[in-house]
Coordinates of C-alpha atoms in Angstrom, one line a residue:
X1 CA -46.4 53.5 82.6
X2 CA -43.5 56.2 82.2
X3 CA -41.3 56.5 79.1
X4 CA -38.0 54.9 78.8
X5 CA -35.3 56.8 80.2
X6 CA -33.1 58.4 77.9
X7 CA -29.9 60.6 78.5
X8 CA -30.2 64.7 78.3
X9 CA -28.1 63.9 75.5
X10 CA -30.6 61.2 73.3
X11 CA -31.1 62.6 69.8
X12 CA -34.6 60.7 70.2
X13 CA -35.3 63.3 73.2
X14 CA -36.2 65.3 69.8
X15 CA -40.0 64.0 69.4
X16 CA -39.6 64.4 65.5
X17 CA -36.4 62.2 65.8
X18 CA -38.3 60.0 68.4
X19 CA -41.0 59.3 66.0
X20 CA -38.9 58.0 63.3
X21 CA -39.8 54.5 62.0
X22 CA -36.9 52.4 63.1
X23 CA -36.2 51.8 59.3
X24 CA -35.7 55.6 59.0
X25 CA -34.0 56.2 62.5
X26 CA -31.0 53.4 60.9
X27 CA -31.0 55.5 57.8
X28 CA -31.2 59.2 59.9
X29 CA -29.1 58.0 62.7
X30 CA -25.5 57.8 61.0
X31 CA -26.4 61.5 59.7
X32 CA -26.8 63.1 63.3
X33 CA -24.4 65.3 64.0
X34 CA -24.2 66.2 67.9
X35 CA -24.1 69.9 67.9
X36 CA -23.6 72.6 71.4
X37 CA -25.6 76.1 70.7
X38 CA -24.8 78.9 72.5
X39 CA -27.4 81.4 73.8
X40 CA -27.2 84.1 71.5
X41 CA -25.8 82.4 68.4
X42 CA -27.3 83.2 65.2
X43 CA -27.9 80.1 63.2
X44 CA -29.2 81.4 60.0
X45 CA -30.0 84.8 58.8
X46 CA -33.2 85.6 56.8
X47 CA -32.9 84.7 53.6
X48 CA -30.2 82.6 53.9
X49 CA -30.0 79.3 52.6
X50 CA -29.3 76.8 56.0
X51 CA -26.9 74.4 55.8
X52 CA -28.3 71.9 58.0
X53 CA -32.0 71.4 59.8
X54 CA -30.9 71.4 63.3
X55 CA -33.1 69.6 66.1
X56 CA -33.1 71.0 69.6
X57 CA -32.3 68.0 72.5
X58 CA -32.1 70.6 74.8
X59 CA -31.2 73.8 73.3
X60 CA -34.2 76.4 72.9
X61 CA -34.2 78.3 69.4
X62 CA -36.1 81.5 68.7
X63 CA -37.6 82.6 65.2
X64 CA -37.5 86.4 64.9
X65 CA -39.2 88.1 62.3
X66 CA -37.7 91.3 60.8
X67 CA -38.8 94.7 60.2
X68 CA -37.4 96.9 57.5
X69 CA -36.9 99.4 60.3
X70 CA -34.4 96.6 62.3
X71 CA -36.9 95.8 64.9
X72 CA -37.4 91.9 65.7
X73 CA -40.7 90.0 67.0
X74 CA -40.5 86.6 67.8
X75 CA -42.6 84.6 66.0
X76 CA -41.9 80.8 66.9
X77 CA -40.0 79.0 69.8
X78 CA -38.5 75.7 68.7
X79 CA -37.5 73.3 71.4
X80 CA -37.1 69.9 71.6
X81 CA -40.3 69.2 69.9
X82 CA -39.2 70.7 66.3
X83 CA -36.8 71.6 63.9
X84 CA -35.0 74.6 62.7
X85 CA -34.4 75.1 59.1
X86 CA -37.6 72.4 57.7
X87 CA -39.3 75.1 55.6
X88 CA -36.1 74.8 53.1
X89 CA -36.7 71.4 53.0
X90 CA -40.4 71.5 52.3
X91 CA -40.2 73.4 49.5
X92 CA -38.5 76.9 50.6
X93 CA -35.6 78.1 48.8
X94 CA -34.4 80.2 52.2
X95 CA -35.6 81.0 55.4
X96 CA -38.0 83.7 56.0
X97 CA -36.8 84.4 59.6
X98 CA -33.6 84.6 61.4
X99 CA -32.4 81.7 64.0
X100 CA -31.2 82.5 67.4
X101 CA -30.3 80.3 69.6
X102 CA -32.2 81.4 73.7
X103 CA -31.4 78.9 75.5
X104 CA -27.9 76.8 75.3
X105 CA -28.1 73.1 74.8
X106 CA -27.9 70.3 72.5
X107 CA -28.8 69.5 69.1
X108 CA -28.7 67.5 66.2
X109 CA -27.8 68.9 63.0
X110 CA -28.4 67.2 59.6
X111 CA -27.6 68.2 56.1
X112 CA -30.5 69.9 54.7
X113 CA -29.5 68.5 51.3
X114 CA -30.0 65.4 52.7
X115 CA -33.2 66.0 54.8
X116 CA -34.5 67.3 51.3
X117 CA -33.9 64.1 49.1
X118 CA -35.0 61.5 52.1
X119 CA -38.1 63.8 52.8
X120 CA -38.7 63.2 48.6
X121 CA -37.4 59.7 49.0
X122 CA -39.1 58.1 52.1
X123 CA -41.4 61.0 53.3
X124 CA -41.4 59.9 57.1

């Protein structure tokens, strides 16, 4: 049997959002904040402290690691299966890579603030 359709623009196209208890998708689901990236745009730097934990609907996001001699290596791909921004939350005080954004699309953005205390509070 095939999945339920849902529109390209679905937060629950983002399997962490889809897999939300539907007690925790009424609490997460007021917090979404539709967001377009741009190919190209830089999200968070490293060592910066993110904003908001953005999930990819259809954007594609690239983790880059840094070399002291300005050289990049890409060390993750986050699509629509992940999050941007969840080692802050877990624990992290800022990110250890830099956030660009490789393919447009959409995304939902939270408050990381607030991704932090329901993580604490609810731990879904």
């Amino acid at each position: 049997m095939a999945p339920p359709y849902s529109p390209p623009s679905d937060p629950r196209r983002n399997r962490l959002l889809a897999e939300l208890p539907d007690a925790d998708w009424q609490r997460w689901q007021p917090q979404l904040e539709a967001v377009t990236l741009r190919s190209g745009q830089v999200l968070c730097e490293v060592g910066a402290k993110l904003a908001h934990v953005y999930f990819p609907v259809s954007a594609v996001v690239s983790l880059l690691l840094l070399t002291q001699e300005g050289a990049s290596a890409e060390i993750a791909v986050v699509g629509h299966d992940g999050a941007v921004g969840m080692s802050l939350v877990m624990g992290g005080d800022a990110m250890p890579s830099r956030a660009v954004v490789q393919s447009s699309g959409l995304a939902c953005r939270v408050p990381a603030s607030w991704v932090r205390d329901e993580v604490q509070q609810a731990g879904a």
